[in-house]
PDB file of N, CA and C in Angstrom:
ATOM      1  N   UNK A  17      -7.000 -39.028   9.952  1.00  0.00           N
ATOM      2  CA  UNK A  17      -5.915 -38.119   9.660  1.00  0.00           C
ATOM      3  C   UNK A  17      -6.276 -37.290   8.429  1.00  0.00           C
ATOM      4  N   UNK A  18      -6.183 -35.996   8.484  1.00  0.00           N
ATOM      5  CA  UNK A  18      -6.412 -35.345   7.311  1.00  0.00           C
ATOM      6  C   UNK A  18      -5.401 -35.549   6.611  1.00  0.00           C
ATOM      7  N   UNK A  19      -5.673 -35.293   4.860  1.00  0.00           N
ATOM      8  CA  UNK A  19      -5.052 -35.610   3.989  1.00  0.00           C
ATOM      9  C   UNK A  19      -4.605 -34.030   3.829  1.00  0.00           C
ATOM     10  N   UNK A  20      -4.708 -33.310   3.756  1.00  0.00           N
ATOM     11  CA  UNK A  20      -3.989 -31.852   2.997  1.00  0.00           C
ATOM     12  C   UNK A  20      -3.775 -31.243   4.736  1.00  0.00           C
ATOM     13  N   UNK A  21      -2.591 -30.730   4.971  1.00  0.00           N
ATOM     14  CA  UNK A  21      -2.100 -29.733   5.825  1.00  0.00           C
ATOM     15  C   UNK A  21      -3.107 -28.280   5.759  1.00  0.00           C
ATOM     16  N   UNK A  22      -3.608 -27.538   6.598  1.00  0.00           N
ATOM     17  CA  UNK A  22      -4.528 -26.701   6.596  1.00  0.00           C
ATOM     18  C   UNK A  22      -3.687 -25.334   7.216  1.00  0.00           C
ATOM     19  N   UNK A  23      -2.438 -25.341   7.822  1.00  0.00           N
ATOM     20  CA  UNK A  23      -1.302 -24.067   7.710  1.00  0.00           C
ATOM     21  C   UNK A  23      -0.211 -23.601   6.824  1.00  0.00           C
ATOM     22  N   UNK A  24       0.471 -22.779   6.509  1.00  0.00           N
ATOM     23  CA  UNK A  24       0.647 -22.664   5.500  1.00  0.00           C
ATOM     24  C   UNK A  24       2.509 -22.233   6.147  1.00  0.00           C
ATOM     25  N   UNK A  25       2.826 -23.049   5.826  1.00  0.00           N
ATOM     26  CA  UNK A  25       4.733 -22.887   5.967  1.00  0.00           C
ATOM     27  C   UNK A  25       5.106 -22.090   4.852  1.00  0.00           C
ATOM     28  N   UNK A  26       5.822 -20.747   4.794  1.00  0.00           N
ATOM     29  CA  UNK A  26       6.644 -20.013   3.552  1.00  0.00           C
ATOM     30  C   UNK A  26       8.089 -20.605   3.997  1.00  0.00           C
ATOM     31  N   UNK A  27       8.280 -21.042   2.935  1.00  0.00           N
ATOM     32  CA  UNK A  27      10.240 -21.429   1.965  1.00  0.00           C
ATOM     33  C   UNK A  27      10.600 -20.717   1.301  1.00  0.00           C
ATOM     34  N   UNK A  28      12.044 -19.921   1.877  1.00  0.00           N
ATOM     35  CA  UNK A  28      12.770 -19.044   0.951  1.00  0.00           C
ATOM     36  C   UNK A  28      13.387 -20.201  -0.101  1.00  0.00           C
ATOM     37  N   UNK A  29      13.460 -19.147  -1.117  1.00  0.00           N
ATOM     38  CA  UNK A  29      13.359 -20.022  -2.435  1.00  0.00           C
ATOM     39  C   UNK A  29      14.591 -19.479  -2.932  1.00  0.00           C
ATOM     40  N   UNK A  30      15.707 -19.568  -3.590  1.00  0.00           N
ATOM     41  CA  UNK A  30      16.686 -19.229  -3.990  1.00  0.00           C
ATOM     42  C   UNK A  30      16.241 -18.524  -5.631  1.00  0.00           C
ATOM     43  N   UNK A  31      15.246 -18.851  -5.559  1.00  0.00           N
ATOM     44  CA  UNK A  31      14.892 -18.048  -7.052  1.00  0.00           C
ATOM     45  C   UNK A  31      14.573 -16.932  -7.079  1.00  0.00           C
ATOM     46  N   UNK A  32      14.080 -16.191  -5.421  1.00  0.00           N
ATOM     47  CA  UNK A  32      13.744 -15.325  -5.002  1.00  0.00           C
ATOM     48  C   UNK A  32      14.986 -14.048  -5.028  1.00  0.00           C
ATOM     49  N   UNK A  33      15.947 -14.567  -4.865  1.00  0.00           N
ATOM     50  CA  UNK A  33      17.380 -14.089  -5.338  1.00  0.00           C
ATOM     51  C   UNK A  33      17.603 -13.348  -6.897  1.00  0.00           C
ATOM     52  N   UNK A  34      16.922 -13.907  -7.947  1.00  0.00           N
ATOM     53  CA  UNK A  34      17.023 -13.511  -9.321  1.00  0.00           C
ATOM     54  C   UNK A  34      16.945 -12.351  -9.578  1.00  0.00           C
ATOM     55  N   UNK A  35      17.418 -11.760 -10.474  1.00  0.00           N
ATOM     56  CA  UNK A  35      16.960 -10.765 -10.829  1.00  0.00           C
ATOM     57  C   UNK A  35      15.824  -9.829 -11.342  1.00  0.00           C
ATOM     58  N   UNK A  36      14.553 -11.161 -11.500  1.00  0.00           N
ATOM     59  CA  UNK A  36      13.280 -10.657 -11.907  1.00  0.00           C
ATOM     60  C   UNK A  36      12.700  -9.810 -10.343  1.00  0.00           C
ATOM     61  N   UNK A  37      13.356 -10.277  -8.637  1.00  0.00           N
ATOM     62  CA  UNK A  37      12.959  -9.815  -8.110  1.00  0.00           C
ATOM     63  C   UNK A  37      13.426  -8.617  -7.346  1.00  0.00           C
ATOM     64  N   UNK A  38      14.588  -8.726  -8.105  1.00  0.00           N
ATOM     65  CA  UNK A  38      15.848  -7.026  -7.280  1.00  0.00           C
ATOM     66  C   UNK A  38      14.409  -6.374  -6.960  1.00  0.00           C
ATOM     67  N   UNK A  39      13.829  -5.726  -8.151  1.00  0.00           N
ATOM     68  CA  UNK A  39      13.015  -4.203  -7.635  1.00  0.00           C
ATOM     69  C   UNK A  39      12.106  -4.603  -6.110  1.00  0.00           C
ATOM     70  N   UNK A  40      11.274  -5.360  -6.146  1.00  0.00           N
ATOM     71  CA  UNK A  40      10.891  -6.386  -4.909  1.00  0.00           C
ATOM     72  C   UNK A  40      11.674  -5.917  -3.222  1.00  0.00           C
ATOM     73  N   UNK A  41      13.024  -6.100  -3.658  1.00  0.00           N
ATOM     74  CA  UNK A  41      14.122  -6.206  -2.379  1.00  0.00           C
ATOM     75  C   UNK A  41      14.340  -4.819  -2.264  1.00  0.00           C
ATOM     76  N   UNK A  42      14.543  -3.966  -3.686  1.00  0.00           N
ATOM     77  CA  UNK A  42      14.618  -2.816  -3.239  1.00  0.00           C
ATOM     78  C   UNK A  42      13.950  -2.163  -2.628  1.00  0.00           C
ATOM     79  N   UNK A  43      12.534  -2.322  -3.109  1.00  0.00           N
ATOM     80  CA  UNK A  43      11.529  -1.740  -2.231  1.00  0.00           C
ATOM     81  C   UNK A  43      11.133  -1.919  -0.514  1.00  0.00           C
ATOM     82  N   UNK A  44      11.432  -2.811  -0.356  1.00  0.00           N
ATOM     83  CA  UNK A  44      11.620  -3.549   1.045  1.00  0.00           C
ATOM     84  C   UNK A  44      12.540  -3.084   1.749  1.00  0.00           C
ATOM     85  N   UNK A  45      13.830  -3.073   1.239  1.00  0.00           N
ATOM     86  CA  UNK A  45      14.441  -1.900   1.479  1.00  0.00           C
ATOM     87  C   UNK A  45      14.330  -0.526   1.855  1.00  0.00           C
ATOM     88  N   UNK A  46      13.971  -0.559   0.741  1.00  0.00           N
ATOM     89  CA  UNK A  46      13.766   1.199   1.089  1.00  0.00           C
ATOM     90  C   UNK A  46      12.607   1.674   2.199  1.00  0.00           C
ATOM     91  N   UNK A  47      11.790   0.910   2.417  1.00  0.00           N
ATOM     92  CA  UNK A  47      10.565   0.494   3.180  1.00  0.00           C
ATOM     93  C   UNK A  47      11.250   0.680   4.988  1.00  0.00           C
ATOM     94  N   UNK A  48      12.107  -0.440   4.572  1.00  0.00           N
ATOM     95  CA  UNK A  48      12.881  -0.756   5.754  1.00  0.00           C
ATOM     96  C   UNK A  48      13.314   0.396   7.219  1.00  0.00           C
ATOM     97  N   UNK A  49      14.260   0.724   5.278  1.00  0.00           N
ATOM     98  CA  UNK A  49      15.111   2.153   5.601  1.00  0.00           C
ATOM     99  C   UNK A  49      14.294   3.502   6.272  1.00  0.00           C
ATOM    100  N   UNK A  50      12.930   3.442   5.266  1.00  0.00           N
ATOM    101  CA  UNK A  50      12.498   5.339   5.590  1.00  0.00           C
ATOM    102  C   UNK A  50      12.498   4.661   7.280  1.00  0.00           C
ATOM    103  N   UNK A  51      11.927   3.575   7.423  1.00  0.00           N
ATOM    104  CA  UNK A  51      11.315   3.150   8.887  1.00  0.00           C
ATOM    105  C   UNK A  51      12.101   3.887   9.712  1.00  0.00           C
ATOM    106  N   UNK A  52      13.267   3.549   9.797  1.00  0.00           N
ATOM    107  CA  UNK A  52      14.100   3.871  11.025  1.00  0.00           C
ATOM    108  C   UNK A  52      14.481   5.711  11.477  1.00  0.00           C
ATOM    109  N   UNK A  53      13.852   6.340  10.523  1.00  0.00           N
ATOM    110  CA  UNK A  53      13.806   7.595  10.472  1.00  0.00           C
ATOM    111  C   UNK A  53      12.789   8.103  11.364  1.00  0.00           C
ATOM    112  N   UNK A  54      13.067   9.554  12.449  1.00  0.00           N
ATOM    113  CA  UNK A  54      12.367   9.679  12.921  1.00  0.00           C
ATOM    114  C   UNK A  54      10.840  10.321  12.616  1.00  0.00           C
ATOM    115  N   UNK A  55       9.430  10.358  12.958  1.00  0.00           N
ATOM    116  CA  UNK A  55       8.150  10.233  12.619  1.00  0.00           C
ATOM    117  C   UNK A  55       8.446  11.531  12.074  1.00  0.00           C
ATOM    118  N   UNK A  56       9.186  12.616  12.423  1.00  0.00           N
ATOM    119  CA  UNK A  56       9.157  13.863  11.929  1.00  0.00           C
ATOM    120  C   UNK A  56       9.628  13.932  10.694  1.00  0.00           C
ATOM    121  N   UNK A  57       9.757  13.100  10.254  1.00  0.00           N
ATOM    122  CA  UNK A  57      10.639  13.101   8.729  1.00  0.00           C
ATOM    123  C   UNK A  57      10.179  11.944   7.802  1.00  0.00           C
ATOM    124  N   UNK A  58      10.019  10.993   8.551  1.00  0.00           N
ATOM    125  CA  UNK A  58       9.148   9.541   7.750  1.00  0.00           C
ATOM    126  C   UNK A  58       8.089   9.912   7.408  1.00  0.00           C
ATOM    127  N   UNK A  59       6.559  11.023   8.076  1.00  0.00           N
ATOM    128  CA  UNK A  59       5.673  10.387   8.090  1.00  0.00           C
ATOM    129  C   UNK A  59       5.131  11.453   6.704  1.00  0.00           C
ATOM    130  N   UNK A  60       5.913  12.659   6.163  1.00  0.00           N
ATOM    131  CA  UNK A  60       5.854  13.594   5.142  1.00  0.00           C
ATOM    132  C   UNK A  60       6.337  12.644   4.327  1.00  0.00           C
ATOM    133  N   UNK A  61       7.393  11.909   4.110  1.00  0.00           N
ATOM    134  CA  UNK A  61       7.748  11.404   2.937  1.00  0.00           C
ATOM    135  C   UNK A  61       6.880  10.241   2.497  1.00  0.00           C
ATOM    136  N   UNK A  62       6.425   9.577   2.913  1.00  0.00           N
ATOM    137  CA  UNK A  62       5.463   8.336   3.021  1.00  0.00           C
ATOM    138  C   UNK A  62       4.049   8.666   2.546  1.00  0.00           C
ATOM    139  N   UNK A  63       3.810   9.859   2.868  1.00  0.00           N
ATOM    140  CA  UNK A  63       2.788  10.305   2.701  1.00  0.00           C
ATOM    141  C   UNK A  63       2.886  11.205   0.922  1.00  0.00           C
ATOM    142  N   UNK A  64       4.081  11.539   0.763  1.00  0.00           N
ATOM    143  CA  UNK A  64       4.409  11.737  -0.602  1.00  0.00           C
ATOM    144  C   UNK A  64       4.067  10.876  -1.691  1.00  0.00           C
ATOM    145  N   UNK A  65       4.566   9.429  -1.036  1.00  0.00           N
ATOM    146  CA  UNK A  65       5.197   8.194  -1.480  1.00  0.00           C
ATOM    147  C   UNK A  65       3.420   7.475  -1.923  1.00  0.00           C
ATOM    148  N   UNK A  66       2.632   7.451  -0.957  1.00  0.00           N
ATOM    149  CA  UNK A  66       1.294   7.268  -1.109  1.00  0.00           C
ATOM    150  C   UNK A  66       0.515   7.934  -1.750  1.00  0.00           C
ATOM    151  N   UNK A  67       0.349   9.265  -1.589  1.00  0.00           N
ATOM    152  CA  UNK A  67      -0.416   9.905  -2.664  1.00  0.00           C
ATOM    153  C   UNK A  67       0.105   9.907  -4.265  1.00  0.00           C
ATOM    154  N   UNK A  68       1.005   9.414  -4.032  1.00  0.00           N
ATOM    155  CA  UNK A  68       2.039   9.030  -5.368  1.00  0.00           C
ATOM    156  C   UNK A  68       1.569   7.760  -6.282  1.00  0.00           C
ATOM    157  N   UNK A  69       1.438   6.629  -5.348  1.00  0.00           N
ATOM    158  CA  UNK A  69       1.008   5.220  -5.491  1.00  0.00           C
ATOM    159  C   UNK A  69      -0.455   5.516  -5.701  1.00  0.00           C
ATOM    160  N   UNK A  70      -1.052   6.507  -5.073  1.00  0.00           N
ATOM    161  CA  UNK A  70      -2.048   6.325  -5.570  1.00  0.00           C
ATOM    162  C   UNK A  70      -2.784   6.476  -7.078  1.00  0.00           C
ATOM    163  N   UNK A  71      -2.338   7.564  -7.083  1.00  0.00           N
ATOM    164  CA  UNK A  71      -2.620   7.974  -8.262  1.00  0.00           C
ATOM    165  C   UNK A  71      -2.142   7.140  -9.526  1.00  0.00           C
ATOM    166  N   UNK A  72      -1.185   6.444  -9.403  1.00  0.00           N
ATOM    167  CA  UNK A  72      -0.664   4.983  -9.863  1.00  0.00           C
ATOM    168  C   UNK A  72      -1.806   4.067 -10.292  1.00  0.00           C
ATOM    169  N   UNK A  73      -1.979   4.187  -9.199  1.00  0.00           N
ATOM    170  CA  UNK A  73      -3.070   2.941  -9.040  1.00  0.00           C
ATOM    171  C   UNK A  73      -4.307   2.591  -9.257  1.00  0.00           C
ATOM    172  N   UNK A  74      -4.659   3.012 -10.427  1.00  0.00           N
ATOM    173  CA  UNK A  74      -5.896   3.404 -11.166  1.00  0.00           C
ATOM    174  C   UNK A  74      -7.516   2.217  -9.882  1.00  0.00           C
ATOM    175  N   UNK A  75      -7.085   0.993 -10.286  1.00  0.00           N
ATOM    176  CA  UNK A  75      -7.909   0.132  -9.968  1.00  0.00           C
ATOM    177  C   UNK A  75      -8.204   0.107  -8.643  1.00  0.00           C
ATOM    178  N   UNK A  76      -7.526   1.022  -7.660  1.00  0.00           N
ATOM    179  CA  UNK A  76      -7.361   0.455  -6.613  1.00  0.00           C
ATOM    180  C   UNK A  76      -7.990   1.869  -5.763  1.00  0.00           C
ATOM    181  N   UNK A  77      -7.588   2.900  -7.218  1.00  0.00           N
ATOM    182  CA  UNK A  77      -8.702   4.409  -6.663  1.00  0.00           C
ATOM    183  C   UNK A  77     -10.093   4.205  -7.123  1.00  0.00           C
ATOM    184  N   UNK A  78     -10.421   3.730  -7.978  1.00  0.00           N
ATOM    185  CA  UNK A  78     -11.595   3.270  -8.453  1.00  0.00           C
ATOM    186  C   UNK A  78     -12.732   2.836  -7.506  1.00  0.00           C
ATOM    187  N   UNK A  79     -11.786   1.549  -6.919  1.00  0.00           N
ATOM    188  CA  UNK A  79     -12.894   1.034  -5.994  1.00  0.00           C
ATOM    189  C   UNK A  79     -12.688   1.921  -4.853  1.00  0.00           C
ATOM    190  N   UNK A  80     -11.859   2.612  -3.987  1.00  0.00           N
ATOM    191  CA  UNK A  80     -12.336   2.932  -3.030  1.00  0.00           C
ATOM    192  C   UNK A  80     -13.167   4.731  -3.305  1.00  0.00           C
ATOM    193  N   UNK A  81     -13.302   5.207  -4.636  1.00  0.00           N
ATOM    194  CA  UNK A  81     -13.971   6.177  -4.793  1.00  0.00           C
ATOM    195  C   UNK A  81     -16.102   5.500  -5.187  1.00  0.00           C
ATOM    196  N   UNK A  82     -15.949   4.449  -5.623  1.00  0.00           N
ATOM    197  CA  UNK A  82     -17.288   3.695  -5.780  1.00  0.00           C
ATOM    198  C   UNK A  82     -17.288   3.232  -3.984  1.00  0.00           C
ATOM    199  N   UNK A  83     -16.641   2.857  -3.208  1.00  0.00           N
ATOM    200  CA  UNK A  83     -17.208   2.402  -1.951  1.00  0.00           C
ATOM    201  C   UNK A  83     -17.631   3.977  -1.176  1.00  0.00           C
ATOM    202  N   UNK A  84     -16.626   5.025  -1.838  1.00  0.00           N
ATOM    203  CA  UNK A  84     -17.012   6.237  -0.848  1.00  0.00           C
ATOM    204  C   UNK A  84     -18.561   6.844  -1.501  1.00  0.00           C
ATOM    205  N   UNK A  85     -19.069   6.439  -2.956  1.00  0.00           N
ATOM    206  CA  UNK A  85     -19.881   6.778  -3.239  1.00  0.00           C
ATOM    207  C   UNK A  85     -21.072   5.864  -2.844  1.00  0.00           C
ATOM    208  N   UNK A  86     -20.983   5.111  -2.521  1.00  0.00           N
ATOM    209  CA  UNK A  86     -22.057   4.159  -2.026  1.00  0.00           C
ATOM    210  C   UNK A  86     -22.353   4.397  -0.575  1.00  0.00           C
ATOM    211  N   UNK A  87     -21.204   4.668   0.677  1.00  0.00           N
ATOM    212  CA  UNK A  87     -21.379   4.721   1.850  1.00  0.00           C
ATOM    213  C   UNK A  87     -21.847   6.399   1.962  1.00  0.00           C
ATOM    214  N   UNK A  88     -20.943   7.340   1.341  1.00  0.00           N
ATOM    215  CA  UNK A  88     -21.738   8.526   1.783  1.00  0.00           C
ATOM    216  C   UNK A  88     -22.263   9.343   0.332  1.00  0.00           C
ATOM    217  N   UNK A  89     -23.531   8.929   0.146  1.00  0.00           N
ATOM    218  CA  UNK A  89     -23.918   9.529  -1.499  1.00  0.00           C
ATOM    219  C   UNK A  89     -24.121  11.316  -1.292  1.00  0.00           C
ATOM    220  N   UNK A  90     -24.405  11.996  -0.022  1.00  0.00           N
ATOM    221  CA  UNK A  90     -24.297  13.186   0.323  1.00  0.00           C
ATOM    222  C   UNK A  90     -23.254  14.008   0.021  1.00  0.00           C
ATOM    223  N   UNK A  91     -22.070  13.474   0.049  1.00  0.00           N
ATOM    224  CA  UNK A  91     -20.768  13.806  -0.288  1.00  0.00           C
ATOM    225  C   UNK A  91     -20.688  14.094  -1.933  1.00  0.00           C
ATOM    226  N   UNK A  92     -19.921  15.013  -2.737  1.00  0.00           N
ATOM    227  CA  UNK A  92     -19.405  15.734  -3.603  1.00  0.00           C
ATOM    228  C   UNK A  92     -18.612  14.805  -3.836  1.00  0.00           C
ATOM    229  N   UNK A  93     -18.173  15.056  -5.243  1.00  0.00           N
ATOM    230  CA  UNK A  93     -16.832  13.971  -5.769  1.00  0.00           C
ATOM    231  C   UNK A  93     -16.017  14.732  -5.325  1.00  0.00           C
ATOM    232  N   UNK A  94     -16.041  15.745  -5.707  1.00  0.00           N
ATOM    233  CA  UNK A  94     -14.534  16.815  -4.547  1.00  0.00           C
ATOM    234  C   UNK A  94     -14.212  16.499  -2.901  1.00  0.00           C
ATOM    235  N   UNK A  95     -14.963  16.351  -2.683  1.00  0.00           N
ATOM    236  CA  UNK A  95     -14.905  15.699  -0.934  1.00  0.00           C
ATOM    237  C   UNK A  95     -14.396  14.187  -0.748  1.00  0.00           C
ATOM    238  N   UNK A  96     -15.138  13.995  -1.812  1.00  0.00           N
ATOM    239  CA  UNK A  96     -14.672  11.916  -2.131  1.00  0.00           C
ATOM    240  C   UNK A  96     -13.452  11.773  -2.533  1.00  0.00           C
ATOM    241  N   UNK A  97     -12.789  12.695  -3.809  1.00  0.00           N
ATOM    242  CA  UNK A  97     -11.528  12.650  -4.184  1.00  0.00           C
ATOM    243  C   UNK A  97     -10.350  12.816  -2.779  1.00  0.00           C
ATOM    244  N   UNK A  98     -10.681  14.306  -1.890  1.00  0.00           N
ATOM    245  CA  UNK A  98      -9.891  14.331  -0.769  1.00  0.00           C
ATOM    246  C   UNK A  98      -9.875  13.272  -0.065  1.00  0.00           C
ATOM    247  N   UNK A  99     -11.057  12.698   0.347  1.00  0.00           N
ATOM    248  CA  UNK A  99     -10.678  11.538   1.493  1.00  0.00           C
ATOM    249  C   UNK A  99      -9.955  10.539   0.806  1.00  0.00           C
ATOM    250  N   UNK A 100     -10.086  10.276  -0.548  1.00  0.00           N
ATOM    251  CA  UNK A 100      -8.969   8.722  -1.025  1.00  0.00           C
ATOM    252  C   UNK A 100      -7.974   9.283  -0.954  1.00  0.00           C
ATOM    253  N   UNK A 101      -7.573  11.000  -1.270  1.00  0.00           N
ATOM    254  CA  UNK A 101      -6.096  11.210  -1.116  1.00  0.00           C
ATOM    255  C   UNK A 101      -5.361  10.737  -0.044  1.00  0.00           C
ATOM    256  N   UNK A 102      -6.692  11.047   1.090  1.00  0.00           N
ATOM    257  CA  UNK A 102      -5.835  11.221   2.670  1.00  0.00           C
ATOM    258  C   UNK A 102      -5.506   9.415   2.789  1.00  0.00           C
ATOM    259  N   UNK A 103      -6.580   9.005   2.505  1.00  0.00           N
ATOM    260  CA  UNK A 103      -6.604   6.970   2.625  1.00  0.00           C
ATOM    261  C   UNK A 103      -5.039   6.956   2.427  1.00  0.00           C
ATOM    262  N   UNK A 104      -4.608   6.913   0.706  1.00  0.00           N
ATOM    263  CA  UNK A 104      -3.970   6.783   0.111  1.00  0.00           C
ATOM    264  C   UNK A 104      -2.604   7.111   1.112  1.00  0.00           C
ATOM    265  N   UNK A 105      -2.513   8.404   1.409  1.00  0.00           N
ATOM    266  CA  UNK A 105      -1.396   8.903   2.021  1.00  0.00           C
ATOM    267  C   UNK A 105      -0.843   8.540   3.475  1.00  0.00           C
ATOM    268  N   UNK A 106      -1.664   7.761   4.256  1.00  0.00           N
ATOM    269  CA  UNK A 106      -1.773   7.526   5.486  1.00  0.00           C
ATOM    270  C   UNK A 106      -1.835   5.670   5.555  1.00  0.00           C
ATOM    271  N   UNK A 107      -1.866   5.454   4.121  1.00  0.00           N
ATOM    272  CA  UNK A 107      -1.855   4.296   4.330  1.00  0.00           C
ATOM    273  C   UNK A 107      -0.665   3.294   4.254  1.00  0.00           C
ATOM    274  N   UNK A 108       0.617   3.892   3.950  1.00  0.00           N
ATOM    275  CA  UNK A 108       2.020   3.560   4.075  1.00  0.00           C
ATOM    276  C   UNK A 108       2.618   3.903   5.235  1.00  0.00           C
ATOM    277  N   UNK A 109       1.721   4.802   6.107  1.00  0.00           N
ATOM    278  CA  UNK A 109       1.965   5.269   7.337  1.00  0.00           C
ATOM    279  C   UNK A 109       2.162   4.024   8.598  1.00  0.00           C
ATOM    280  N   UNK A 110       0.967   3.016   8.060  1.00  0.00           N
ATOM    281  CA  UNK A 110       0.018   2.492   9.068  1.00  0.00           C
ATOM    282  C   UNK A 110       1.576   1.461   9.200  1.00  0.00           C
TER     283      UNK A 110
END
């Protein structure tokens, strides 16, 4: 018999309720919400919402501007910058 369980059960936690995690719910929310909107109207705002986050997101443009420089070294940083925009913007889409 194995000793440690090897799947992983999630328990809502009532702490999850607190207030350290409102912003959390809101976002999920709001997530929720653009969803139900039709593609003609969700997929501009999302795409706002992402190129937004991105630029946020220092660490997270970083690496995928070093992976675009490693996979296509032919490419311009101006060409490299556009494609993380588009990543970025299409990727709240998905």
């Amino acid at each position: 018999m194995k000793k440690y369980k090897s799947e992983f059960i999630p328990e809502f936690k009532k702490n999850y309720l607190s207030p350290v995690y409102w912003s959390t719910w809101f976002l999920l929310g709001m997530i929720a919400g653009i969803s139900m909107f039709p593609p003609l109207f969700r997929d501009p705002v999302l795409a706002k919402i992402g190129r937004w986050a991105g630029r946020l997101s220092k660490k997270a443009r970083r690496r995928a501007t070093i992976n675009l420089s490693l996979c296509f070294p032919e490419k311009s940083d101006t060409e490299r910058e556009i494609i993380v925009d588009k990543m970025f913007a299409t990727a709240l889409q998905s």
